[in-house]
mmCIF file of C-alpha atoms and ligand atoms in Angstrom:
data_model
loop_
_atom_site.group_PDB
_atom_site.id
_atom_site.type_symbol
_atom_site.label_atom_id
_atom_site.label_comp_id
_atom_site.label_asym_id
_atom_site.label_seq_id
_atom_site.Cartn_x
_atom_site.Cartn_y
_atom_site.Cartn_z
ATOM 1 C CA MET A 25 57.363 163.673 113.661
ATOM 2 C CA LEU A 26 56.738 161.405 116.663
ATOM 3 C CA LYS A 27 56.208 158.525 114.283
ATOM 4 C CA LYS A 28 59.546 159.267 112.649
ATOM 5 C CA ILE A 29 61.348 159.342 116.038
ATOM 6 C CA LEU A 30 59.700 156.114 117.119
ATOM 7 C CA LEU A 31 60.598 154.478 113.850
ATOM 8 C CA ARG A 32 64.181 155.616 114.209
ATOM 9 C CA LEU A 33 64.284 154.277 117.801
ATOM 10 C CA ALA A 34 62.777 150.996 116.654
ATOM 11 C CA ILE A 35 65.676 150.591 114.265
ATOM 12 C CA LEU A 36 68.496 152.104 116.327
ATOM 13 C CA VAL A 37 67.796 150.393 119.667
ATOM 14 C CA PRO A 38 68.033 146.799 118.371
ATOM 15 C CA VAL A 39 71.096 147.711 116.300
ATOM 16 C CA GLY A 40 72.695 149.296 119.378
ATOM 17 C CA LEU A 41 71.925 146.262 121.509
ATOM 18 C CA LEU A 42 73.309 143.972 118.830
ATOM 19 C CA ILE A 43 76.564 145.939 118.572
ATOM 20 C CA GLY A 44 76.847 146.298 122.364
ATOM 21 C CA GLY A 45 76.287 142.579 122.903
ATOM 22 C CA GLY A 46 78.748 141.726 120.156
ATOM 23 C CA VAL A 47 81.443 143.961 121.657
ATOM 24 C CA ALA A 48 80.917 142.488 125.148
ATOM 25 C CA TRP A 49 81.126 138.955 123.755
ATOM 26 C CA TYR A 50 84.253 139.745 121.757
ATOM 27 C CA GLN A 51 85.932 141.339 124.787
ATOM 28 C CA MET A 52 85.287 138.230 126.896
ATOM 29 C CA LYS A 53 86.642 135.977 124.173
ATOM 30 C CA PHE A 54 89.654 138.275 123.737
ATOM 31 C CA ASP A 55 90.266 138.352 127.487
ATOM 32 C CA ASN A 56 90.259 134.560 127.481
ATOM 33 C CA ALA A 57 92.996 134.462 124.852
ATOM 34 C CA ARG A 58 94.956 137.041 126.818
ATOM 35 C CA VAL A 59 94.852 134.943 130.004
ATOM 36 C CA MET A 60 96.419 132.032 128.158
ATOM 37 C CA LYS A 61 98.959 134.255 126.405
ATOM 38 C CA SER A 62 100.113 136.051 129.539
ATOM 39 C CA ALA A 63 100.304 132.759 131.428
ATOM 40 C CA SER A 64 102.946 131.892 128.788
ATOM 41 C CA TYR A 65 103.421 128.164 128.774
ATOM 42 C CA ALA A 66 106.895 126.999 127.909
ATOM 43 C CA ILE A 67 108.542 123.665 127.423
ATOM 44 C CA GLU A 68 111.730 123.298 129.468
ATOM 45 C CA GLY A 69 113.395 120.017 128.626
ATOM 46 C CA GLU A 70 110.792 117.297 128.955
ATOM 47 C CA LYS A 71 108.595 119.079 131.434
ATOM 48 C CA PRO A 72 106.216 121.866 130.574
ATOM 49 C CA THR A 73 106.334 124.716 133.051
ATOM 50 C CA ILE A 74 103.828 127.440 133.566
ATOM 51 C CA ARG A 75 104.993 130.998 134.014
ATOM 52 C CA MET A 76 102.643 133.517 135.488
ATOM 53 C CA ALA A 77 103.349 137.075 134.426
ATOM 54 C CA GLY A 78 101.758 138.659 137.488
ATOM 55 C CA LEU A 79 98.300 137.537 136.463
ATOM 56 C CA GLU A 80 95.514 139.035 138.542
ATOM 57 C CA ILE A 81 93.010 136.208 138.811
ATOM 58 C CA GLY A 82 90.358 135.871 141.483
ATOM 59 C CA GLY A 83 89.012 138.193 144.134
ATOM 60 C CA PRO A 84 86.108 138.537 146.511
ATOM 61 C CA PHE A 85 82.805 136.835 145.691
ATOM 62 C CA THR A 86 79.479 135.849 147.234
ATOM 63 C CA LEU A 87 77.913 132.601 146.017
ATOM 64 C CA THR A 88 75.708 129.743 147.224
ATOM 65 C CA ASP A 89 77.164 126.298 147.904
ATOM 66 C CA HIS A 90 75.506 122.981 146.998
ATOM 67 C CA ASN A 91 73.875 122.839 150.452
ATOM 68 C CA GLY A 92 72.210 126.200 149.887
ATOM 69 C CA ASN A 93 74.554 128.127 152.199
ATOM 70 C CA LYS A 94 75.929 131.560 151.344
ATOM 71 C CA VAL A 95 79.710 131.447 150.917
ATOM 72 C CA THR A 96 82.411 133.987 150.133
ATOM 73 C CA GLU A 97 86.075 133.667 149.152
ATOM 74 C CA ALA A 98 86.893 134.061 152.874
ATOM 75 C CA ASP A 99 85.353 130.623 153.542
ATOM 76 C CA PHE A 100 88.096 129.029 151.423
ATOM 77 C CA ALA A 101 91.001 131.244 152.492
ATOM 78 C CA GLY A 102 93.667 129.344 154.409
ATOM 79 C CA LYS A 103 93.380 126.407 152.013
ATOM 80 C CA PHE A 104 94.860 125.847 148.601
ATOM 81 C CA GLN A 105 92.084 125.664 146.026
ATOM 82 C CA LEU A 106 91.597 123.780 142.775
ATOM 83 C CA ILE A 107 88.891 125.664 140.908
ATOM 84 C CA TYR A 108 87.104 124.599 137.749
ATOM 85 C CA PHE A 109 84.271 126.446 135.972
ATOM 86 C CA GLY A 110 81.632 124.569 133.977
ATOM 87 C CA PHE A 111 78.024 123.401 134.079
ATOM 88 C CA THR A 112 76.268 120.193 135.046
ATOM 89 C CA TYR A 113 74.627 119.714 131.626
ATOM 90 C CA CYS A 114 78.046 119.703 129.923
ATOM 91 C CA PRO A 115 78.155 116.532 127.820
ATOM 92 C CA ALA A 116 81.865 115.701 127.873
ATOM 93 C CA ILE A 117 84.455 118.309 128.821
ATOM 94 C CA CYS A 118 83.326 119.175 132.354
ATOM 95 C CA PRO A 119 82.920 115.541 133.500
ATOM 96 C CA THR A 120 86.393 114.762 132.110
ATOM 97 C CA GLU A 121 88.002 117.739 133.848
ATOM 98 C CA LEU A 122 86.260 117.024 137.169
ATOM 99 C CA GLN A 123 87.238 113.370 136.843
ATOM 100 C CA ARG A 124 90.847 114.504 136.459
ATOM 101 C CA MET A 125 90.505 116.777 139.493
ATOM 102 C CA THR A 126 89.160 113.789 141.478
ATOM 103 C CA GLN A 127 92.073 111.643 140.313
ATOM 104 C CA ILE A 128 94.524 114.354 141.392
ATOM 105 C CA MET A 129 92.937 114.679 144.834
ATOM 106 C CA ASN A 130 92.990 110.893 145.273
ATOM 107 C CA GLN A 131 96.581 110.478 144.099
ATOM 108 C CA LEU A 132 98.075 113.235 146.251
ATOM 109 C CA PRO A 133 99.472 112.136 149.619
ATOM 110 C CA ALA A 134 96.987 112.973 152.396
ATOM 111 C CA ASP A 135 99.176 115.720 153.872
ATOM 112 C CA TYR A 136 98.877 117.537 150.531
ATOM 113 C CA SER A 137 95.250 116.801 149.635
ATOM 114 C CA ASP A 138 94.146 117.791 153.170
ATOM 115 C CA LYS A 139 95.305 121.303 152.379
ATOM 116 C CA ILE A 140 93.339 121.574 149.124
ATOM 117 C CA GLN A 141 89.707 122.536 148.612
ATOM 118 C CA PRO A 142 88.400 121.384 145.210
ATOM 119 C CA ILE A 143 85.719 123.786 143.887
ATOM 120 C CA PHE A 144 83.345 123.615 140.916
ATOM 121 C CA ILE A 145 81.688 126.917 139.948
ATOM 122 C CA THR A 146 78.815 126.867 137.486
ATOM 123 C CA VAL A 147 78.713 129.151 134.445
ATOM 124 C CA ASP A 148 75.016 128.247 134.052
ATOM 125 C CA PRO A 149 73.237 129.335 137.271
ATOM 126 C CA GLU A 150 69.853 129.449 135.488
ATOM 127 C CA ARG A 151 69.783 125.648 135.385
ATOM 128 C CA ASP A 152 72.352 124.694 138.053
ATOM 129 C CA THR A 153 70.392 124.967 141.291
ATOM 130 C CA PRO A 154 72.099 124.007 144.596
ATOM 131 C CA GLU A 155 70.171 120.680 144.506
ATOM 132 C CA LEU A 156 71.447 119.866 141.014
ATOM 133 C CA MET A 157 74.974 120.903 141.992
ATOM 134 C CA LYS A 158 74.791 118.650 145.068
ATOM 135 C CA ASN A 159 73.862 115.611 142.992
ATOM 136 C CA TYR A 160 76.493 116.448 140.415
ATOM 137 C CA VAL A 161 79.477 117.002 142.750
ATOM 138 C CA SER A 162 78.633 113.739 144.537
ATOM 139 C CA LEU A 163 79.598 111.937 141.307
ATOM 140 C CA PHE A 164 83.178 113.156 141.784
ATOM 141 C CA HIS A 165 85.321 113.829 144.872
ATOM 142 C CA GLU A 166 83.781 113.802 148.363
ATOM 143 C CA ASP A 167 85.410 117.154 149.175
ATOM 144 C CA LEU A 168 84.265 118.828 145.959
ATOM 145 C CA VAL A 169 82.161 121.918 146.658
ATOM 146 C CA GLY A 170 79.693 123.090 143.993
ATOM 147 C CA LEU A 171 78.975 126.814 143.825
ATOM 148 C CA THR A 172 76.125 128.600 142.089
ATOM 149 C CA GLY A 173 74.417 131.969 142.537
ATOM 150 C CA THR A 174 72.365 134.611 140.830
ATOM 151 C CA ARG A 175 73.312 135.556 137.264
ATOM 152 C CA PRO A 176 74.958 138.840 138.441
ATOM 153 C CA GLN A 177 76.912 136.967 141.177
ATOM 154 C CA ILE A 178 78.155 134.410 138.657
ATOM 155 C CA ASP A 179 78.976 137.082 136.054
ATOM 156 C CA TYR A 180 80.994 138.901 138.704
ATOM 157 C CA VAL A 181 83.044 135.815 139.591
ATOM 158 C CA LEU A 182 83.544 134.895 135.905
ATOM 159 C CA LYS A 183 84.977 138.353 135.291
ATOM 160 C CA ALA A 184 87.225 138.199 138.368
ATOM 161 C CA TYR A 185 88.596 134.817 137.269
ATOM 162 C CA ARG A 186 88.671 135.825 133.579
ATOM 163 C CA ILE A 187 86.480 132.930 132.539
ATOM 164 C CA PHE A 188 84.716 133.119 129.205
ATOM 165 C CA ALA A 189 81.211 131.650 129.109
ATOM 166 C CA ALA A 190 78.424 132.093 126.572
ATOM 167 C CA ARG A 191 75.106 130.434 125.949
ATOM 168 C CA VAL A 192 74.874 128.545 122.647
ATOM 169 C CA ASP A 193 71.475 127.738 121.199
ATOM 170 C CA ASP A 194 71.685 124.714 118.922
ATOM 171 C CA PRO A 195 68.520 123.995 116.900
ATOM 172 C CA ASP A 196 69.464 120.302 116.869
ATOM 173 C CA LEU A 197 69.345 120.140 120.654
ATOM 174 C CA SER A 198 66.231 120.329 122.791
ATOM 175 C CA ASP A 199 68.068 122.596 125.257
ATOM 176 C CA TYR A 200 70.896 125.135 125.071
ATOM 177 C CA THR A 201 74.537 124.432 125.834
ATOM 178 C CA MET A 202 77.400 126.641 127.080
ATOM 179 C CA ASP A 203 80.688 127.539 125.440
ATOM 180 C CA HIS A 204 83.208 128.145 128.237
ATOM 181 C CA SER A 205 86.852 128.291 129.322
ATOM 182 C CA THR A 206 88.259 124.997 130.551
ATOM 183 C CA PHE A 207 91.137 126.098 132.797
ATOM 184 C CA THR A 208 91.661 124.606 136.203
ATOM 185 C CA TYR A 209 93.108 127.214 138.563
ATOM 186 C CA PHE A 210 95.353 126.310 141.472
ATOM 187 C CA MET A 211 95.108 129.074 144.053
ATOM 188 C CA GLY A 212 97.134 129.607 147.229
ATOM 189 C CA PRO A 213 95.728 129.913 150.781
ATOM 190 C CA ASP A 214 95.853 133.694 150.224
ATOM 191 C CA ASN A 215 93.494 133.270 147.220
ATOM 192 C CA LYS A 216 96.309 134.227 144.840
ATOM 193 C CA LEU A 217 96.842 132.318 141.600
ATOM 194 C CA LEU A 218 99.650 129.725 141.629
ATOM 195 C CA SER A 219 99.054 127.773 138.403
ATOM 196 C CA ILE A 220 96.707 127.368 135.481
ATOM 197 C CA TYR A 221 96.203 123.834 134.158
ATOM 198 C CA ARG A 222 94.947 123.172 130.669
ATOM 199 C CA MET A 223 92.879 120.262 129.391
ATOM 200 C CA LYS A 224 95.917 118.621 127.828
ATOM 201 C CA ASP A 225 98.029 118.711 131.019
ATOM 202 C CA GLU A 226 98.647 115.190 132.303
ATOM 203 C CA VAL A 227 97.744 114.131 135.840
ATOM 204 C CA ASP A 228 101.426 113.496 136.690
ATOM 205 C CA PHE A 229 102.445 116.962 135.580
ATOM 206 C CA ILE A 230 99.728 118.545 137.703
ATOM 207 C CA LEU A 231 100.572 116.348 140.722
ATOM 208 C CA ASN A 232 104.208 117.431 140.558
ATOM 209 C CA ASP A 233 103.306 121.077 140.136
ATOM 210 C CA ILE A 234 100.898 121.022 143.097
ATOM 211 C CA LYS A 235 103.458 119.304 145.345
ATOM 212 C CA ALA A 236 106.140 121.806 144.366
ATOM 213 C CA LYS A 237 103.865 124.794 144.979
ATOM 214 C CA ILE A 238 102.748 123.509 148.398
ATOM 215 C CA LEU A 239 106.351 122.751 149.384
ATOM 216 C CA ALA A 240 107.401 126.234 148.289
ATOM 217 C CA ALA A 241 104.640 127.756 150.421
ATOM 218 C CA ARG A 242 105.915 125.814 153.444
ATOM 219 C CA THR A 243 109.270 127.539 153.171
ATOM 220 C CA GLN A 244 107.506 130.884 153.529
ATOM 221 C CA PRO A 245 106.375 130.889 157.189
ATOM 222 C CA GLN A 246 103.609 133.448 156.685
ATOM 223 C CA ASP A 247 101.944 131.224 154.086
ATOM 224 C CA ILE A 248 101.819 127.944 156.010
ATOM 225 C CA PRO A 249 98.264 126.684 155.737
ATOM 226 C CA SER A 250 96.699 125.484 158.985
HETATM 227 NI NI1 LIG B 328 81.851 122.035 130.048
#
């Protein structure tokens, strides 16, 4: 009898874990598609515009910056934020996106860029230690802050920002890689989402959008960043 129960458990537990894991993975992937759908990109004339249908992105978090200091969302409040999620081992996409973020920061007039905090959050905290993050962000913009944390802390922030990330084990590679969302979020000084930029968005389009959003915030006295 006990043998039978144990045998049944031995079969049911792995099957349950497999199904549970599969459902969780599918939900993350589905959520990712939903973020893009509800952000509803539209082409108006020549210029693409991004419409946000009341998207709830972001929220409180506790992470560790590239100097090893504990930080929360409150440390960045009061500044606009450009946030990108990725990992330092990423072969091509992450460096390209962070290069674009650097270009944007450098091309904005100082009275705009001064108000923006560029942030890189790892989806791979197992490998991305603060030391590694420090070396990595130094390859890009001088103001870029790299954030890592424990796996639960990172999972929490990924969920809050609706970022999909999954480990991919490739037998042809000596180490694993990560499949992940490639949005760049532009957040207001109140930590609320202003825009989502995609990989294909040109630097000029993003520059114009950022300027417009910062100008619009200036006309609302309560939102003027210090
Ligand atoms: Ni990447």
